[in-house]
Short mmCIF file of C-alpha atoms in Angstrom, two decimals:
data_model
loop_
_atom_site.label_atom_id
_atom_site.label_comp_id
_atom_site.label_asym_id
_atom_site.label_seq_id
_atom_site.Cartn_x
_atom_site.Cartn_y
_atom_site.Cartn_z
CA MET A 258 89.79 92.14 103.54
CA ARG A 259 86.63 91.14 105.36
CA PRO A 260 83.72 93.49 104.62
CA PRO A 261 81.74 93.80 107.89
CA GLY A 262 78.35 95.04 108.70
CA ARG A 263 80.17 101.67 107.44
CA ARG A 264 81.66 129.01 106.69
CA GLY A 265 81.11 131.53 108.78
CA VAL A 266 83.61 131.83 111.59
CA PRO A 267 82.57 133.40 114.92
CA THR A 268 83.92 136.90 115.38
CA ALA A 269 85.25 136.02 118.82
CA ARG A 270 86.64 132.50 118.93
CA PRO A 271 85.08 130.61 121.89
CA ALA A 272 87.66 129.56 124.42
CA LEU A 273 88.70 126.07 125.42
CA LEU A 274 90.62 126.31 128.65
CA LEU A 275 92.27 123.95 131.05
CA LEU A 276 90.11 122.64 133.87
CA PRO A 277 91.64 124.40 136.90
CA LEU A 278 90.66 127.78 135.44
CA LEU A 279 87.02 126.81 134.96
CA VAL A 280 86.09 124.74 138.01
CA PRO A 281 84.97 127.82 139.98
CA LEU A 282 82.69 128.74 137.06
CA LEU A 283 81.31 125.39 136.01
CA GLY A 284 81.57 123.07 139.00
CA ALA A 285 82.51 119.43 138.50
CA PRO A 286 82.82 118.69 134.76
CA ARG A 287 81.85 115.52 132.95
CA GLY A 288 84.23 112.67 133.76
CA VAL A 289 85.37 114.17 137.07
CA GLY A 290 83.06 112.50 139.68
CA ALA A 291 83.05 109.19 137.85
CA GLY A 292 85.86 107.83 140.00
CA PRO A 293 89.66 107.79 139.78
CA GLY A 294 91.00 106.93 136.35
CA ALA A 295 87.64 107.38 134.60
CA PRO A 296 88.12 108.73 131.05
CA ALA A 297 87.16 112.39 130.69
CA GLU A 298 84.91 113.16 127.70
CA LEU A 299 84.55 116.38 125.78
CA ARG A 300 81.92 116.94 123.08
CA VAL A 301 82.65 119.72 120.61
CA ARG A 302 80.61 121.07 117.70
CA VAL A 303 82.98 121.41 114.75
CA ARG A 304 82.70 123.16 111.40
CA LEU A 305 83.97 120.99 108.57
CA PRO A 306 85.87 122.40 105.55
CA ASP A 307 82.69 122.27 103.43
CA GLY A 308 80.84 124.41 105.98
CA GLN A 309 78.75 121.64 107.53
CA VAL A 310 78.71 121.17 111.30
CA THR A 311 79.21 117.87 113.09
CA GLU A 312 79.71 116.81 116.69
CA GLU A 313 83.06 115.42 117.71
CA SER A 314 83.70 113.33 120.80
CA LEU A 315 87.11 113.41 122.50
CA GLN A 316 88.10 111.19 125.43
CA ALA A 317 91.26 111.21 127.47
CA ASP A 318 92.39 108.42 129.77
CA SER A 319 95.28 109.59 131.91
CA ASP A 320 95.88 106.16 133.44
CA ALA A 321 96.15 104.48 130.02
CA ASP A 322 97.91 107.61 128.66
CA SER A 323 95.70 107.68 125.58
CA ILE A 324 93.34 109.98 123.69
CA SER A 325 90.49 109.00 121.39
CA LEU A 326 88.50 111.09 118.93
CA GLU A 327 85.41 110.23 116.92
CA LEU A 328 83.38 112.15 114.34
CA ARG A 329 80.95 111.41 111.52
CA GLN A 330 81.69 112.83 108.08
CA PRO A 331 78.96 114.30 105.81
CA ASP A 332 78.86 111.10 103.72
CA GLY A 333 78.07 109.08 106.85
CA THR A 334 81.57 107.65 107.34
CA LEU A 335 82.47 107.26 111.01
CA VAL A 336 86.11 108.25 111.63
CA SER A 337 87.89 107.23 114.84
CA PHE A 338 91.39 108.16 115.97
CA VAL A 339 93.38 106.87 118.95
CA ALA A 340 96.69 108.19 120.25
CA ASP A 341 98.43 105.63 122.47
CA PHE A 342 101.30 107.49 124.15
CA LYS A 343 102.55 104.43 126.03
CA LYS A 344 103.18 102.50 122.81
CA ASP A 345 103.92 105.42 120.44
CA VAL A 346 101.03 104.34 118.22
CA LYS A 347 98.35 106.23 116.28
CA ILE A 348 95.31 104.30 115.04
CA PHE A 349 92.92 105.61 112.39
CA ARG A 350 89.71 103.73 111.65
CA ALA A 351 87.09 104.48 109.00
CA LEU A 352 83.69 102.78 108.83
CA ILE A 353 82.66 103.56 105.25
CA LEU A 354 79.01 103.28 104.26
CA GLY A 355 78.50 101.03 101.24
CA GLU A 356 76.29 101.66 98.22
CA LEU A 357 73.95 98.69 98.11
CA GLU A 358 72.92 99.42 94.51
CA LYS A 359 76.55 98.80 93.53
CA GLY A 360 76.64 95.48 95.31
CA GLN A 361 78.67 96.78 98.24
CA SER A 362 78.33 95.65 101.84
CA GLN A 363 76.40 97.75 104.34
CA PHE A 364 79.70 99.21 105.44
CA GLN A 365 83.41 98.52 105.08
CA ALA A 366 86.06 99.03 107.73
CA LEU A 367 89.67 100.16 107.32
CA CYS A 368 92.37 100.65 109.95
CA PHE A 369 95.69 102.45 109.53
CA VAL A 370 98.39 102.34 112.20
CA THR A 371 101.35 104.71 112.30
CA ARG A 372 103.95 105.92 114.74
CA LEU A 373 102.83 108.59 117.23
CA HIS A 374 105.12 111.59 117.59
CA ARG A 375 104.92 113.72 120.73
CA ASN A 376 104.09 116.90 118.83
CA ASP A 377 101.11 115.31 117.04
CA ILE A 378 98.58 116.11 119.78
CA ILE A 379 98.53 117.46 123.33
CA PRO A 380 99.31 115.05 126.22
CA SER A 381 96.47 112.93 127.60
CA GLU A 382 96.78 114.56 131.03
CA ALA A 383 96.17 117.99 129.49
CA MET A 384 93.30 116.69 127.35
CA ALA A 385 91.61 115.23 130.43
CA LYS A 386 91.55 118.71 132.00
CA LEU A 387 90.12 120.42 128.95
CA ARG A 388 86.63 121.97 129.23
CA GLN A 389 84.68 124.63 127.39
CA LYS A 390 82.51 127.51 128.58
CA ASN A 391 79.99 127.29 125.73
CA PRO A 392 79.17 123.73 124.60
CA ARG A 393 76.91 125.05 121.79
CA ALA A 394 79.69 127.05 120.16
CA VAL A 395 80.76 125.88 116.69
CA ARG A 396 84.54 125.60 116.53
CA GLN A 397 86.91 125.83 113.62
CA ALA A 398 90.56 124.83 113.66
CA GLU A 399 92.99 127.68 114.19
CA GLU A 400 95.73 125.98 112.16
CA VAL A 401 95.54 123.80 109.06
CA ARG A 402 98.51 121.45 109.10
CA GLY A 403 99.90 120.21 105.81
CA PRO A 404 98.38 117.05 104.31
CA GLU A 405 100.27 113.79 104.73
CA GLN A 406 100.43 111.02 102.12
CA LEU A 407 101.21 107.59 103.60
CA HIS A 408 102.09 104.51 101.54
CA MET A 409 101.16 101.44 103.55
CA ASP A 410 103.27 98.38 102.75
CA VAL A 411 102.79 96.15 105.82
CA ALA A 412 99.69 94.41 107.16
CA VAL A 413 99.02 94.13 110.89
CA ASN A 414 98.10 90.67 112.18
CA PHE A 415 94.90 91.32 114.12
CA SER A 416 95.28 88.27 116.38
CA GLN A 417 98.67 89.60 117.56
CA GLY A 418 97.77 93.28 117.42
CA GLY A 419 97.47 93.63 121.18
CA LEU A 420 101.27 93.34 121.33
CA LEU A 421 101.48 96.58 119.37
CA SER A 422 98.73 98.47 121.24
CA PRO A 423 96.03 97.27 123.63
CA HIS A 424 93.59 99.58 121.82
CA LEU A 425 93.93 97.83 118.48
CA HIS A 426 91.58 94.92 119.21
CA ASN A 427 88.76 97.21 120.24
CA VAL A 428 89.20 99.86 117.55
CA CYS A 429 89.98 97.61 114.58
CA SER A 430 87.79 94.56 115.26
CA GLU A 431 85.57 95.29 112.23
CA ALA A 432 88.67 95.69 110.04
CA ALA A 433 90.50 92.54 111.16
CA GLU A 434 91.70 91.77 107.62
CA ALA A 435 92.28 95.39 106.60
CA ILE A 436 94.82 96.85 109.04
CA TYR A 437 97.77 98.57 107.40
CA THR A 438 101.03 100.19 108.48
CA ARG A 439 104.46 101.11 107.04
CA HIS A 440 107.92 99.53 107.08
CA GLU A 441 109.51 102.65 108.53
CA ASP A 442 107.11 102.57 111.50
CA VAL A 443 107.57 98.82 111.92
CA ARG A 444 111.34 99.28 112.22
CA PHE A 445 110.82 101.75 115.05
CA TRP A 446 108.40 99.45 116.93
CA LEU A 447 110.68 96.43 116.52
CA GLU A 448 113.48 98.46 118.10
CA GLN A 449 111.11 99.14 121.00
CA GLY A 450 110.68 95.39 121.52
CA VAL A 451 107.41 94.69 119.66
CA ASP A 452 107.30 91.09 118.43
CA GLY A 453 107.69 90.64 114.68
CA SER A 454 104.69 88.26 114.57
CA VAL A 455 102.47 91.35 114.65
CA PHE A 456 103.41 92.25 111.07
CA ASP A 457 102.89 90.63 107.66
CA PRO A 458 104.60 92.00 104.53
CA LEU A 459 102.62 93.47 101.66
CA PRO A 460 103.99 94.29 98.19
CA ARG A 461 106.84 96.79 98.56
CA ALA A 462 106.76 100.24 96.98
CA SER A 463 108.46 99.03 93.78
CA GLU A 464 105.90 96.26 93.38
CA GLN A 465 103.02 98.55 94.28
CA ALA A 466 104.11 100.93 91.52
CA GLU A 467 103.26 98.22 88.99
CA LEU A 468 99.67 97.94 90.22
CA PRO A 469 97.05 100.18 88.59
CA ARG A 470 95.12 102.69 90.67
CA CYS A 471 91.80 101.07 91.57
CA GLY A 472 89.94 103.82 89.75
CA GLN A 473 91.62 102.76 86.51
CA ALA A 474 91.66 99.00 87.10
CA GLY A 475 89.70 96.69 84.84
CA GLY A 476 87.45 94.07 86.39
CA ARG A 477 86.40 94.27 90.02
CA GLY A 478 88.28 91.10 90.86
CA LYS A 479 91.70 92.45 89.89
CA PRO A 480 94.36 93.66 92.39
CA CYS A 481 95.02 97.40 92.46
CA MET A 482 96.29 100.30 94.54
CA CYS A 483 93.59 101.85 96.68
CA HIS A 484 93.55 105.39 98.05
CA TYR A 485 91.54 106.55 101.04
CA GLY A 486 91.58 110.04 102.50
CA LEU A 487 90.31 111.20 105.86
CA SER A 488 90.51 114.39 107.86
CA LEU A 489 90.67 115.20 111.55
CA ALA A 490 88.64 118.39 111.35
CA TRP A 491 89.47 119.71 114.82
CA TYR A 492 91.81 118.48 117.54
CA PRO A 493 93.98 120.06 120.26
CA CYS A 494 97.45 119.98 118.74
CA MET A 495 99.42 122.32 121.04
CA LEU A 496 99.27 123.80 124.52
CA LYS A 497 99.09 127.56 124.99
CA TYR A 498 101.10 129.25 127.72
CA CYS A 499 100.18 132.48 129.48
CA HIS A 500 102.28 134.97 131.44
CA SER A 501 101.29 136.70 134.66
CA ARG A 502 102.94 139.20 136.95
CA ASP A 503 101.92 136.93 139.83
CA ARG A 504 103.75 133.88 138.44
CA PRO A 505 107.47 133.71 137.74
CA ALA A 506 107.13 131.19 134.89
CA PRO A 507 104.68 130.73 131.99
CA TYR A 508 101.74 128.43 132.79
CA LYS A 509 99.39 126.28 130.69
CA CYS A 510 96.18 128.16 130.02
CA GLY A 511 94.57 126.70 126.90
CA ILE A 512 95.10 124.92 123.61
CA ARG A 513 95.68 125.57 119.94
CA SER A 514 93.45 123.59 117.61
CA CYS A 515 94.45 122.05 114.28
CA ARG A 516 92.97 120.33 111.25
CA LYS A 517 94.94 117.72 109.30
CA THR A 518 94.21 115.55 106.28
CA TYR A 519 95.72 112.13 105.65
CA GLY A 520 95.88 110.15 102.40
CA PHE A 521 96.48 106.42 102.73
CA HIS A 522 97.68 104.34 99.75
CA PHE A 523 97.56 100.57 100.05
CA PRO A 524 97.21 97.46 97.83
CA VAL A 525 93.98 95.45 97.76
CA PRO A 526 93.57 91.98 96.21
CA GLN A 527 90.49 93.06 94.26
CA ARG A 528 88.97 96.31 93.10
CA GLN A 529 85.68 95.36 94.76
CA LEU A 530 87.30 96.33 98.07
CA CYS A 531 87.95 99.90 96.95
CA LEU A 532 84.82 100.96 95.07
CA TRP A 533 84.86 104.52 96.50
CA ASP A 534 88.01 105.05 94.43
CA GLU A 535 86.47 104.02 91.10
CA ASP A 536 85.50 107.51 89.91
CA THR A 537 88.79 109.27 90.73
#
């Protein structure tokens, strides 16, 4: 791994609606006037589970059929997420601030790549039309989806990563030697025609079970199993449909927001690369 340069809820929940409903009220929104195919950006103030508030940036590119999300966690970690609908790929990246007094780098980067399922997040076309009436409103997810524990047993070859998703080179450049995925996802992508040169095997689950958790490993130079958890505090996970006497069929009129936590388990060649895990 190459270390690079890392509660109160409003009484009335502020609405996030689809663009056609709000154009008469707001005029041309951000991203609309920037030319055909320009990504549409939405900035949302989000309340985190610990009560702190952060700003989240969401971008949708209808031409590329992708969505990206970025937020900074209270500890300074920058979390990025990309949904690539064309390639059925999700990319998570964490830029983790290091503790210099412990001999860590300024920051460390990790990337995790998994299969994208269509019910994970709303379509990019719908996200591109999403706007809000009150940009200063602090939002909290309506639904907390169950946590997901992912055991990563395959490395992604950064030099070939563009064959898996064109977004990987840009998102994971700081984590070129720390990009992880799973055999079960690899099997799916290989069936879709992705070249096998993209993937390098890591110790399988049976071998990983023999490695100690990094928090209990001995010296910092020993291999161990690392755990990293991240949370998407707020994202549009489902479309809402409304009914009207003037329309024969239900129509899209908003979104439902979700929060979801992920735990990634992966082997590292030395404990020094997983120092955040040493006290757990």
